[in-house]
Amino acid sequence: MATSYPVERGHRRGKLRIYLGAAPGVGKTYAMLAEGQRRRARGTDVVGALIETHGRRLTAAMADGLEIVPRRTMNHRGATLTEMDLDAVLARHPQVALVDELAHTNVPGCRNAKRWQDVDELLDVGIDVITTLNIQHLESLSTVARQVTGVVQHETLPDDVARRADQIELVDMTPEALRRRLVHGNVYPPNRIEAALTHYFRPGNLTALRELALLWVADRVEEGLQRYRAEHGIAAPWETRERIVVGIAGEKGDEAVIRRAARVAARTPGSDLLAVHVDRDDGLTAMTDSALDTQRALVASVGGSFQQIPGEDVPETLLRFARAENATQIVLGASLRGRVLTLLSGKSIPTRVARRAGHIDVHLVSRDRATTGRWSFHRSPAGARSRRAQARRASAEAAALTRLAAAALRGHGDPPTLLEEVRQMFGLDAVSLLERRLDGPGWDVVASAGERPPEGPGADLELPVDRTMMLAARGRVANREDVRVLRSCAAEIVAGISSRRLEEQDAEAAWHVADLRSRTALLAATGESAREQLAAAHTALTTLEASEDHRTALTAEDRAQLLAEAARAVEQVSRVVDDLADLGRLHAGEVETYLCPVDLDEVLATCLDDLGPGRQEVTLSLAEDLPDVIADATLLTRILASLLAEATYRCPAGPPPVLTASSPNGWVEVRITDQGPDERAGAASLALRLASDLAEAMGVALRCERTASGGRTVVIILPAAAGPPTRAKYSDDDAIQLT
């Protein structure tokens, strides 16, 4: 039952600070503890609500002197588990609580399913929280992270939880530096370094994850800047980054304008060059349009991007685009005719832009006098105007879709980012993609962008995309052509979402096929084992029955042994049935694996009993003072029993199998070696597959090696239980470390 804690009226909500990293080992927990020590030194009341050092010496040393709130101990299915004691932290009510691993899933039976929900309760009563998070745990990036690393993220954090944080600080490290830290033993024990370097910690993986983290944080910085400007009514662009918009007319003289704008951009490293060409919607066109392709190529060659957008009012369209992009400068070409118009009437397009630009600097660049100014227009014949208008509309649509595709290629292909691209392109205040609920009335927000995005019908603009999807926007769209292009952009985003959903369905279907094959193999293996045990029980009982009929003479000791063998066989079959039921639920995602300290000696004793009557001898070589291991006792027993049974099967006449167990550097390594052939068909390979599936379900490393003298060695690496129990199960970080 939850305990209520009184909160004073008018109390402030606590502040959330997240240390974000691209991979395990970059120093998130260390940075969190260092910040806690800094605040403690200046008199702030700081406690460690939950700290995971992962056995890293330097990280553990940083926690020295901090008050640690004891964890809550829970009994679940016979296992002793621990989690953050939320009620104890609330009762202690410090100024600052350090809570590691924000995306962690709590043990069943806790008040909240996820740790971030615990953190929300702390924030609600005014406690500041400092926490850690890896980029691959963000819900929107989990699929991308899986494609990069090959590791499925079972623990994810809703993006809006991270977006609500008051501070997000990136704990950054180059891939080379992180790999050096790994080699020096500052991340994992020596026996895991080589596997980590060749799998999860490959340079390409780390580079991709680092880019994801940097881009995500950069987007949050941009969101914060835009939100601050909106809250304070700041319309003028802030020159945090030079964004230079150059107006393209489609004349040869524009080459000088483009090059001039490129030189302006080159003076400030990191600046953006955005070229824009406005298509008139009223049939008016320039003397020449063929030069646009040349201008587009030139813009690309100097590192800029080219946009082609429709608009009736050229100056207003240019300025709307510039403001949406937070441009700091506009570069336009001034022709001889334009200068004459300026002197006579002041109505040239560059002049009108300059008068309305406000805080945006406007540069006028002279064109070649031999060229005709692009800003003067003539009326084409009606057949020609229609074709040109159609071509311009198609070009504008293609440009908008190209911009969306470019964003996706840059790694910003998630729906919220694409909607933000659309919002900026059309100068909208906010935009949402809504999906009609299939199980009842109402709409769900698939993705959104901007301040106060629509959450249902009733927006300024509503565009149905298909039978279930609708784009809703706040703000004004200039004309019908803009609406048409906007609809095309929305359709493209919806197509991407549908494609992603189909990919996920295909991946899930492939997983189910593989799972079905695996379960078929497991059924065959365990079925064979069950038949052998039933045959042994039948033989024992038949012999006893014959003795009752006085057909055989048995001593009391023989009778007791036969009864014991029959009981053991029946017990083994019952255990197999229970294991199959558990495995079925496990493969269906209905059963979680619970890890707790397990006595390896007791597990081995049970495994030797499970080998049944007539078994070969197994040689055991166990290190003295072997620590308990962190494992699921039932699954570990099944793994070792399967491997030992297979080992005796592989060498029926040779030397007995050898099981060794040692404890190097806080880990327990179990090796089962036999002198059997390299390969053996039938039940042997199925038994090994059974053990492999169980080990994978438990998050334990299992590999097979050929021995130098022939035969095979199966190696299992288990984490040692040092001190009190740690927690219910490993997070994705730990699974990554073990695989």
XYZ file of C-alpha atoms in Angstrom:
739
model
C 0.000 0.000 0.000
C 1.396 3.390 -0.966
C 2.203 5.901 1.767
C 1.017 9.513 1.455
C 3.518 12.269 2.084
C 2.168 15.754 2.844
C 3.279 18.475 0.482
C 3.125 22.150 1.333
C 0.814 24.255 -0.804
C 2.647 26.169 -3.487
C 5.688 23.895 -3.430
C 7.806 23.856 -6.541
C 8.246 20.751 -8.656
C 11.714 19.280 -8.479
C 14.145 19.733 -11.343
C 15.339 16.816 -13.466
C 18.878 16.635 -14.785
C 19.871 13.838 -17.184
C 23.401 12.747 -17.997
C 23.047 11.272 -21.490
C 25.596 8.922 -23.044
C 26.037 7.116 -26.340
C 27.248 3.791 -24.885
C 28.082 2.026 -21.623
C 31.364 3.158 -20.095
C 31.441 6.792 -21.249
C 31.143 7.989 -17.636
C 27.474 8.859 -17.021
C 27.300 7.442 -13.495
C 30.707 8.949 -12.674
C 29.496 12.380 -13.845
C 26.282 12.013 -11.835
C 28.233 11.144 -8.684
C 30.720 13.972 -9.290
C 27.842 16.456 -9.518
C 26.371 14.996 -6.323
C 29.707 15.421 -4.526
C 30.021 19.006 -5.798
C 26.583 19.924 -4.461
C 27.245 18.100 -1.189
C 30.471 20.080 -0.726
C 28.591 23.367 -0.927
C 26.033 22.289 1.675
C 23.225 20.748 -0.402
C 21.410 17.749 1.112
C 22.241 14.969 -1.376
C 21.500 11.219 -1.124
C 22.219 8.284 -3.374
C 18.760 6.845 -3.966
C 20.038 4.183 -6.368
C 23.570 3.910 -7.754
C 24.848 1.229 -10.159
C 28.664 1.133 -10.300
C 28.801 -2.093 -12.384
C 31.925 -3.053 -10.440
C 33.952 -0.110 -11.797
C 36.525 0.891 -9.184
C 36.773 4.585 -10.075
C 33.001 4.963 -10.196
C 32.593 3.288 -6.802
C 35.289 5.555 -5.325
C 33.373 8.644 -6.479
C 30.446 7.557 -4.256
C 32.561 7.592 -1.070
C 31.088 9.891 1.559
C 27.635 10.121 0.015
C 24.639 9.084 2.090
C 23.109 5.998 0.461
C 19.456 5.108 1.031
C 19.271 1.314 1.587
C 17.512 -0.541 -1.161
C 14.181 -2.229 -0.745
C 14.474 -6.027 -0.478
C 11.723 -8.042 -2.151
C 10.921 -11.746 -2.271
C 9.578 -12.856 -5.612
C 9.133 -16.496 -6.609
C 11.658 -17.572 -3.997
C 14.289 -15.046 -5.084
C 15.640 -12.161 -3.009
C 15.596 -9.019 -5.137
C 16.287 -5.337 -4.550
C 15.043 -2.061 -6.022
C 15.092 1.615 -5.065
C 13.129 2.122 -1.846
C 10.853 4.885 -3.126
C 9.001 5.311 0.167
C 12.277 5.602 2.094
C 13.551 8.304 -0.268
C 10.252 10.181 -0.039
C 10.335 9.977 3.757
C 13.980 11.132 3.839
C 13.026 13.996 1.463
C 16.508 15.228 0.494
C 17.097 18.275 -1.657
C 18.737 16.155 -4.359
C 18.411 12.416 -5.127
C 20.838 10.525 -7.377
C 18.940 7.858 -9.342
C 20.833 5.771 -11.901
C 19.411 4.224 -15.106
C 16.207 6.186 -15.766
C 14.885 3.667 -18.330
C 15.104 0.696 -15.926
C 12.103 -1.638 -15.534
C 11.163 -2.284 -11.905
C 10.636 -5.704 -10.373
C 7.001 -6.883 -10.513
C 5.337 -5.919 -7.262
C 6.782 -2.418 -7.086
C 4.347 0.497 -6.984
C 5.449 1.696 -10.428
C 6.381 -0.386 -13.446
C 9.229 1.898 -14.548
C 11.921 3.824 -12.686
C 11.057 7.074 -14.466
C 7.644 6.863 -12.799
C 9.391 6.628 -9.424
C 11.410 9.701 -10.403
C 8.175 11.527 -11.271
C 6.942 10.959 -7.718
C 10.172 12.406 -6.330
C 9.869 15.439 -8.597
C 6.224 15.946 -7.623
C 7.169 16.518 -3.972
C 9.928 18.991 -4.864
C 12.995 16.704 -4.798
C 15.556 17.465 -7.506
C 16.716 14.335 -9.332
C 19.975 13.695 -11.162
C 19.883 10.591 -13.343
C 21.547 8.790 -16.266
C 20.375 7.515 -19.637
C 21.866 5.889 -22.730
C 20.720 7.170 -26.134
C 19.627 3.700 -27.325
C 16.972 3.554 -24.593
C 14.972 6.455 -26.057
C 11.793 5.040 -27.529
C 12.077 6.903 -30.854
C 15.665 5.722 -31.384
C 15.432 2.132 -30.133
C 14.758 0.742 -33.633
C 17.681 2.678 -35.122
C 19.937 1.539 -32.262
C 18.893 -2.069 -32.862
C 19.778 -1.755 -36.551
C 23.194 -0.326 -35.624
C 24.149 -2.703 -32.808
C 21.988 -5.768 -33.425
C 20.827 -5.611 -29.783
C 17.103 -5.344 -29.019
C 16.383 -2.701 -26.380
C 13.817 -4.159 -23.984
C 13.950 -1.152 -21.662
C 12.862 2.082 -23.354
C 12.012 5.564 -22.140
C 9.232 7.694 -23.702
C 10.839 10.645 -25.464
C 8.558 13.151 -23.789
C 9.950 12.147 -20.376
C 13.449 13.112 -21.507
C 12.171 16.244 -23.264
C 10.634 17.456 -19.990
C 14.040 17.418 -18.274
C 15.259 20.801 -17.058
C 18.838 19.969 -18.055
C 20.297 17.381 -20.401
C 24.062 17.091 -20.365
C 25.858 14.945 -22.927
C 28.658 12.805 -21.512
C 30.673 12.509 -24.709
C 33.695 10.410 -25.606
C 35.239 9.557 -28.955
C 35.031 5.904 -30.050
C 38.823 5.647 -29.919
C 38.986 6.947 -26.342
C 36.166 4.632 -25.201
C 37.875 1.619 -26.769
C 41.128 2.583 -25.024
C 39.237 2.824 -21.738
C 37.871 -0.648 -22.448
C 41.333 -2.080 -23.206
C 42.727 -0.598 -19.979
C 40.130 -2.521 -17.983
C 38.197 0.547 -16.830
C 34.859 -0.714 -18.199
C 34.741 -4.527 -18.167
C 36.821 -7.351 -16.654
C 39.691 -8.666 -18.843
C 37.860 -11.830 -19.889
C 35.115 -9.764 -21.541
C 37.216 -7.118 -23.264
C 37.931 -8.979 -26.504
C 34.298 -9.940 -27.074
C 33.145 -6.382 -26.359
C 35.686 -4.867 -28.781
C 34.647 -7.177 -31.614
C 30.894 -6.885 -31.114
C 29.060 -3.991 -29.463
C 32.079 -1.690 -29.153
C 33.123 -1.737 -32.808
C 34.220 1.725 -34.016
C 31.320 1.933 -36.487
C 28.740 1.117 -33.813
C 30.158 3.689 -31.401
C 30.401 6.362 -34.099
C 26.767 5.849 -35.116
C 25.523 5.905 -31.507
C 27.597 9.007 -30.788
C 26.104 10.758 -33.819
C 22.594 9.845 -32.644
C 23.335 11.309 -29.214
C 24.891 14.503 -30.585
C 22.043 15.102 -33.045
C 19.361 14.422 -30.437
C 20.940 16.839 -27.967
C 21.413 19.445 -30.706
C 17.706 19.188 -31.530
C 16.845 19.714 -27.853
C 19.070 22.806 -27.739
C 17.299 24.210 -30.802
C 13.891 23.442 -29.257
C 14.897 25.200 -26.056
C 16.083 28.261 -27.954
C 12.886 28.507 -30.004
C 10.754 27.995 -26.886
C 12.619 30.735 -25.029
C 12.196 33.154 -27.936
C 8.479 32.341 -28.175
C 7.933 32.746 -24.418
C 9.664 36.115 -24.414
C 8.088 37.363 -27.632
C 11.423 37.603 -29.438
C 10.764 37.791 -33.178
C 14.222 38.933 -34.229
C 16.612 36.143 -35.237
C 19.419 35.353 -32.830
C 22.751 34.845 -34.487
C 23.580 31.676 -32.601
C 24.310 30.231 -36.020
C 24.571 32.092 -39.312
C 21.828 31.030 -41.711
C 22.129 32.807 -45.027
C 19.205 32.750 -47.465
C 20.008 33.655 -51.090
C 17.188 34.494 -53.515
C 17.571 32.635 -56.831
C 16.113 34.208 -59.968
C 17.184 31.675 -62.578
C 19.350 34.092 -64.592
C 23.027 33.797 -65.461
C 23.640 36.872 -63.382
C 22.557 34.938 -60.331
C 25.816 32.986 -60.385
C 27.538 36.069 -58.980
C 24.847 36.320 -56.306
C 25.302 32.673 -55.295
C 29.086 32.949 -55.146
C 28.851 36.146 -53.102
C 26.495 34.459 -50.632
C 28.851 31.448 -50.448
C 31.751 33.756 -49.552
C 29.651 35.331 -46.802
C 28.840 31.873 -45.428
C 32.478 30.763 -45.656
C 33.590 33.540 -43.324
C 31.683 31.885 -40.444
C 32.459 28.173 -39.921
C 29.350 26.087 -39.365
C 27.001 28.488 -41.132
C 24.180 27.308 -43.418
C 23.592 28.473 -46.984
C 19.965 28.109 -48.114
C 19.088 29.017 -51.698
C 15.401 29.579 -52.454
C 13.518 30.135 -55.695
C 9.917 31.400 -55.498
C 7.454 30.186 -58.150
C 4.656 32.617 -58.864
C 1.181 31.093 -58.876
C -0.465 33.669 -61.139
C 1.001 32.543 -64.479
C 3.668 35.220 -64.536
C 7.061 33.842 -65.388
C 10.554 35.012 -66.122
C 12.119 35.411 -69.540
C 14.212 32.261 -68.966
C 13.648 29.272 -66.661
C 16.242 26.894 -68.107
C 19.039 28.392 -65.975
C 17.489 27.033 -62.747
C 19.165 23.645 -63.124
C 22.529 25.369 -63.521
C 21.889 27.463 -60.414
C 20.832 24.385 -58.448
C 24.073 22.612 -59.369
C 26.133 25.666 -58.407
C 24.452 25.889 -55.005
C 25.224 22.230 -54.348
C 28.857 22.722 -55.399
C 29.396 25.458 -52.788
C 27.829 23.368 -50.014
C 24.344 24.910 -49.920
C 20.833 23.504 -50.197
C 18.257 24.496 -52.826
C 14.566 25.001 -52.133
C 11.832 25.717 -54.679
C 8.622 26.973 -53.092
C 5.390 28.390 -54.515
C 4.058 31.829 -53.581
C 1.988 34.689 -54.978
C 3.859 37.451 -53.153
C 7.584 36.928 -53.786
C 8.923 39.232 -51.030
C 6.494 37.863 -48.429
C 7.261 34.249 -49.424
C 11.010 34.880 -49.175
C 10.665 36.496 -45.764
C 8.332 33.799 -44.476
C 10.873 31.150 -45.468
C 13.760 33.131 -43.933
C 11.951 33.609 -40.624
C 10.963 29.941 -40.458
C 14.632 29.023 -40.899
C 15.756 31.616 -38.318
C 17.885 33.235 -41.040
C 20.315 35.982 -40.112
C 21.039 37.306 -43.612
C 19.328 37.476 -47.021
C 21.358 37.928 -50.209
C 19.520 39.141 -53.341
C 20.578 40.218 -56.813
C 19.958 43.818 -57.942
C 19.679 44.304 -61.704
C 20.001 47.602 -63.603
C 16.253 47.565 -64.238
C 15.659 46.899 -60.555
C 17.744 49.904 -59.537
C 15.771 52.090 -61.980
C 12.481 50.810 -60.508
C 13.799 51.590 -57.046
C 14.591 55.158 -57.989
C 11.256 55.706 -59.745
C 8.800 53.892 -57.526
C 10.559 51.997 -54.783
C 8.619 48.868 -55.819
C 11.434 46.459 -56.733
C 11.367 43.074 -55.005
C 14.758 43.518 -53.237
C 13.603 46.885 -51.872
C 10.332 45.458 -50.608
C 12.240 42.604 -48.950
C 14.652 45.021 -47.298
C 11.802 47.192 -45.967
C 10.035 44.213 -44.351
C 13.117 42.270 -43.201
C 13.258 43.767 -39.725
C 16.339 42.399 -37.927
C 17.449 40.223 -40.863
C 20.334 41.784 -42.777
C 19.676 42.146 -46.533
C 22.575 42.262 -49.012
C 22.025 43.438 -52.618
C 24.570 42.078 -55.096
C 24.967 43.550 -58.579
C 24.311 41.280 -61.556
C 25.849 41.488 -65.011
C 24.306 44.550 -66.739
C 23.826 42.497 -69.911
C 21.303 40.244 -68.214
C 17.672 41.063 -67.731
C 16.478 41.388 -64.172
C 14.620 38.314 -62.901
C 12.230 40.418 -60.910
C 10.523 41.795 -64.067
C 7.808 39.616 -65.533
C 5.805 39.224 -68.712
C 2.688 37.254 -69.434
C 3.151 34.070 -71.449
C 0.487 32.738 -73.830
C -2.372 30.847 -72.058
C -1.258 27.394 -73.318
C 2.322 28.004 -72.187
C 1.226 29.471 -68.796
C -0.702 26.337 -67.879
C 2.207 24.025 -68.697
C 4.650 26.239 -66.822
C 2.354 26.388 -63.802
C 2.044 22.585 -63.817
C 5.810 22.228 -64.084
C 6.383 24.668 -61.229
C 3.848 22.890 -59.032
C 5.520 19.552 -59.724
C 8.919 21.098 -59.056
C 7.771 22.617 -55.772
C 6.297 19.292 -54.682
C 9.480 17.451 -55.666
C 11.599 19.997 -53.768
C 9.524 19.577 -50.617
C 9.651 15.779 -50.807
C 13.385 15.925 -51.524
C 13.866 17.984 -48.385
C 12.035 15.355 -46.351
C 14.113 12.594 -47.948
C 17.317 14.503 -47.202
C 16.296 14.842 -43.564
C 15.705 11.092 -43.388
C 19.106 10.374 -44.943
C 20.770 12.617 -42.353
C 19.377 10.332 -39.667
C 16.360 12.541 -38.858
C 13.757 10.227 -40.303
C 11.588 9.933 -37.215
C 8.065 11.375 -37.685
C 8.424 14.278 -35.176
C 11.537 15.581 -36.949
C 9.927 15.263 -40.378
C 6.868 17.116 -39.137
C 9.153 19.863 -37.838
C 10.631 20.091 -41.367
C 7.096 20.445 -42.747
C 6.189 23.047 -40.134
C 9.192 25.175 -41.069
C 8.656 24.750 -44.817
C 5.107 26.098 -44.658
C 5.545 28.552 -41.787
C 2.999 26.800 -39.536
C 2.776 27.317 -35.781
C 2.270 23.636 -34.954
C 1.389 20.437 -36.773
C 0.227 16.956 -35.690
C -0.297 13.655 -37.428
C -3.475 12.101 -36.027
C -4.648 8.494 -36.319
C -8.245 7.421 -35.854
C -8.689 4.921 -33.038
C -9.782 1.513 -34.239
C -11.190 0.425 -30.875
C -13.511 3.380 -30.377
C -14.148 7.060 -31.082
C -11.391 9.633 -30.944
C -7.904 10.215 -32.315
C -4.368 9.426 -31.180
C -1.395 11.722 -31.810
C 1.165 9.731 -33.819
C 3.692 12.593 -33.874
C 3.715 16.367 -33.548
C 5.902 19.461 -33.850
C 5.690 23.055 -32.646
C 4.159 24.679 -29.596
C 0.731 23.391 -28.445
C 0.169 21.018 -31.390
C -3.407 19.891 -32.133
C -4.557 16.777 -30.315
C -7.718 16.210 -32.327
C -10.094 17.736 -34.868
C -10.827 21.447 -34.707
C -7.475 22.796 -35.907
C -6.993 25.650 -38.394
C -6.183 23.150 -41.145
C -7.195 19.497 -41.414
C -5.982 17.313 -44.294
C -7.126 13.667 -44.483
C -4.209 11.540 -45.706
C -5.849 8.119 -45.851
C -8.743 6.330 -44.170
C -7.156 6.493 -40.714
C -4.563 9.312 -40.804
C -5.106 13.074 -40.792
C -2.719 16.035 -40.699
C -3.887 18.829 -38.377
C -2.128 22.190 -38.185
C -2.304 25.551 -36.443
C -1.418 28.519 -38.624
C -2.193 29.778 -42.130
C -1.230 28.147 -45.422
C -0.797 30.713 -48.195
C -2.800 29.116 -51.014
C -4.305 25.958 -52.479
C -1.021 24.900 -54.059
C 0.673 25.015 -50.667
C -2.134 22.847 -49.321
C -1.603 20.343 -52.135
C 2.143 20.160 -51.509
C 1.499 19.899 -47.767
C -0.821 16.955 -48.403
C 1.907 15.269 -50.489
C 4.419 15.766 -47.680
C 1.977 14.297 -45.170
C 1.363 11.320 -47.460
C 5.126 10.754 -47.692
C 5.479 10.765 -43.897
C 2.519 8.398 -43.521
C 4.044 6.105 -46.149
C 7.266 6.035 -44.120
C 5.357 5.196 -40.950
C 3.436 2.439 -42.749
C 6.670 1.066 -44.193
C 8.307 1.073 -40.768
C 5.320 -0.701 -39.274
C 5.453 -3.317 -42.026
C 9.175 -3.815 -41.393
C 8.479 -4.301 -37.710
C 5.697 -6.755 -38.541
C 8.023 -8.637 -40.912
C 10.740 -8.717 -38.263
C 8.237 -9.956 -35.710
C 6.980 -12.600 -38.139
C 10.562 -13.730 -38.830
C 11.181 -13.901 -35.105
C 8.068 -16.023 -34.643
C 9.208 -18.386 -37.417
C 12.629 -18.748 -35.806
C 10.964 -19.139 -32.432
C 8.714 -21.883 -33.784
C 11.722 -23.739 -35.170
C 13.545 -23.362 -31.888
C 10.590 -24.630 -29.913
C 10.215 -27.577 -32.288
C 13.838 -28.495 -31.670
C 13.377 -28.070 -27.934
C 10.302 -30.276 -27.954
C 12.176 -32.962 -29.840
C 15.112 -32.852 -27.420
C 13.055 -32.812 -24.255
C 10.648 -35.376 -25.664
C 13.524 -37.776 -26.217
C 14.755 -37.155 -22.678
C 11.273 -37.739 -21.284
C 10.931 -41.006 -23.221
C 14.264 -42.233 -21.824
C 13.207 -41.420 -18.274
C 9.815 -43.066 -18.749
C 11.532 -46.145 -20.173
C 13.785 -46.274 -17.098
C 10.772 -45.965 -14.794
C 8.931 -48.645 -16.778
C 11.899 -51.012 -16.529
C 12.200 -50.504 -12.771
C 8.499 -51.002 -12.179
C 8.357 -54.060 -14.463
C 11.216 -55.646 -12.542
C 9.437 -54.967 -9.269
C 6.221 -56.454 -10.646
C 8.071 -59.578 -11.730
C 9.503 -59.963 -8.229
C 5.991 -59.820 -6.795
C 5.054 -62.757 -9.040
C 8.118 -64.637 -7.691
C 9.587 -64.781 -11.186
C 12.718 -63.001 -9.953
C 14.348 -62.880 -6.563
C 15.202 -59.403 -5.273
C 16.743 -58.354 -2.033
C 15.227 -55.532 0.002
C 18.129 -53.340 -1.059
C 17.466 -54.092 -4.745
C 13.794 -53.276 -4.345
C 14.554 -49.967 -2.640
C 16.996 -49.038 -5.411
C 14.467 -49.809 -8.140
C 11.804 -47.750 -6.398
C 14.249 -44.856 -6.040
C 15.157 -45.066 -9.739
C 11.505 -45.085 -10.799
C 10.690 -42.129 -8.539
C 13.699 -40.199 -9.824
C 12.714 -40.835 -13.436
C 9.123 -39.727 -12.856
C 10.389 -36.638 -11.043
C 12.666 -35.840 -13.980
C 9.790 -36.146 -16.462
C 7.697 -33.849 -14.264
C 10.561 -31.342 -14.236
C 10.822 -31.521 -18.032
C 7.103 -30.803 -18.371
C 7.434 -27.820 -16.023
C 10.449 -26.537 -17.947
C 8.604 -26.831 -21.249
C 5.679 -24.879 -19.848
C 8.002 -22.157 -18.566
C 9.905 -22.039 -21.843
C 6.670 -21.751 -23.789
C 5.649 -18.741 -21.719
C 9.170 -17.340 -21.963
C 9.215 -17.497 -25.773
C 5.772 -15.924 -25.809
C 7.091 -13.028 -23.737
C 4.914 -13.894 -20.745
C 7.664 -14.940 -18.305
C 10.543 -12.791 -17.093
C 13.888 -14.183 -16.020
C 14.658 -13.367 -12.395
C 18.280 -13.284 -11.330
C 19.458 -13.752 -7.775
C 22.462 -15.253 -5.919
C 22.628 -18.998 -6.599
C 24.876 -21.612 -4.944
C 26.663 -23.346 -7.817
C 27.430 -26.431 -5.657
C 23.725 -27.016 -5.050
C 22.947 -26.583 -8.757
C 25.641 -29.099 -9.716
C 24.387 -31.624 -7.164
C 20.909 -31.417 -8.683
C 22.339 -31.718 -12.208
C 24.264 -34.903 -11.351
C 21.090 -36.418 -9.893
C 19.252 -35.473 -13.095
C 21.620 -37.583 -15.210
C 19.687 -40.649 -14.044
C 20.699 -44.268 -13.442
C 23.606 -45.821 -15.309
C 25.240 -42.477 -15.955
C 28.934 -42.129 -16.580
C 31.183 -40.521 -14.061
C 31.704 -36.752 -14.309
C 34.947 -35.260 -13.072
C 34.439 -32.040 -11.096
C 37.171 -29.462 -10.513
C 35.837 -26.508 -8.520
C 37.928 -23.639 -7.185
C 38.021 -23.122 -3.439
C 35.733 -20.423 -2.018
C 33.764 -20.298 -5.253
C 31.278 -17.402 -4.891
C 27.590 -17.604 -5.601
C 26.569 -16.627 -9.119
C 23.848 -14.272 -10.300
C 21.472 -16.491 -12.263
C 18.008 -17.945 -12.511
C 18.403 -21.170 -10.517
C 15.871 -23.156 -12.568
C 17.291 -22.163 -15.938
C 20.907 -22.638 -14.831
C 20.109 -26.130 -13.546
C 18.499 -26.986 -16.861
C 21.467 -25.600 -18.828
C 24.107 -27.542 -16.903
C 22.016 -30.739 -16.816
C 21.509 -30.621 -20.589
C 25.205 -29.998 -21.258
C 26.382 -32.722 -18.871
C 23.908 -35.224 -20.343
C 25.142 -34.392 -23.830
C 28.784 -34.657 -22.767
C 28.263 -38.183 -21.390
C 26.387 -39.099 -24.569
C 29.231 -37.871 -26.777
C 31.908 -40.036 -25.122
C 30.250 -43.249 -23.857
C 33.496 -45.273 -23.822
C 36.142 -42.607 -23.440
C 37.325 -40.510 -20.497
C 34.490 -38.994 -18.491
C 33.510 -35.334 -19.080
C 35.247 -32.732 -16.947
C 33.456 -29.763 -15.386
C 35.687 -26.979 -14.055
C 34.618 -23.774 -12.347
C 36.837 -20.817 -11.497
C 36.293 -17.209 -10.453
C 38.483 -14.749 -12.380
C 37.989 -11.035 -11.667
C 34.528 -11.197 -10.175
C 33.102 -13.614 -12.746
C 32.509 -17.362 -12.553
C 33.567 -19.366 -15.585
C 32.147 -22.876 -15.982
C 33.762 -25.143 -18.595
C 32.388 -28.567 -19.627
C 34.952 -30.524 -21.673
C 34.497 -33.894 -23.350
C 36.587 -35.994 -25.730
C 33.759 -36.802 -28.119
C 33.771 -36.202 -31.891
C 33.600 -32.700 -33.318
C 30.024 -33.222 -34.453
C 27.290 -35.659 -33.510
C 23.842 -35.726 -35.047
C 20.524 -36.115 -33.314
C 19.815 -35.399 -29.686
C 23.309 -34.095 -28.894
C 23.020 -31.008 -31.119
C 19.461 -30.419 -29.943
C 20.574 -30.541 -26.324
C 23.215 -27.918 -27.009
C 20.620 -25.744 -28.709
C 18.352 -26.110 -25.691
C 21.165 -24.904 -23.432
C 21.962 -22.031 -25.802
C 18.343 -20.831 -25.873
C 18.092 -20.962 -22.110
C 21.385 -19.111 -21.687
C 20.232 -16.411 -24.114
C 16.970 -16.040 -22.215
C 18.962 -15.559 -19.004
C 21.367 -13.066 -20.594
C 24.380 -15.315 -19.989
C 27.303 -15.785 -22.371
C 27.649 -19.336 -23.738
C 30.138 -20.361 -26.404
C 31.494 -23.592 -27.863
C 35.227 -24.280 -28.432
C 37.193 -27.117 -29.943
C 39.836 -28.492 -27.602
C 43.416 -28.990 -28.765
C 43.328 -32.739 -28.009
C 40.022 -33.255 -29.785
C 36.515 -33.042 -28.443
C 34.634 -29.947 -27.407
C 34.421 -27.447 -24.546
C 31.305 -25.450 -23.710
C 32.052 -22.261 -21.753
C 29.499 -20.431 -19.613
C 30.384 -17.062 -18.026
C 28.271 -16.010 -15.053
C 28.508 -12.840 -12.911
C 29.628 -13.509 -9.351
C 27.441 -12.389 -6.459
C 29.768 -10.257 -4.350
C 28.203 -8.997 -1.130
C 24.430 -8.485 -0.863
C 22.092 -9.310 -3.764
C 22.180 -6.681 -6.452
C 18.862 -6.416 -8.266
C 16.148 -8.361 -9.961
C 17.511 -8.555 -13.449
C 20.085 -6.996 -15.685
C 19.280 -3.938 -17.733
C 20.080 -3.770 -21.436
C 23.507 -2.399 -20.540
C 24.303 -5.573 -18.642
C 22.903 -7.803 -21.374
C 25.169 -6.018 -23.825
C 28.122 -6.602 -21.537
C 27.429 -10.300 -21.274
C 26.763 -11.136 -24.928
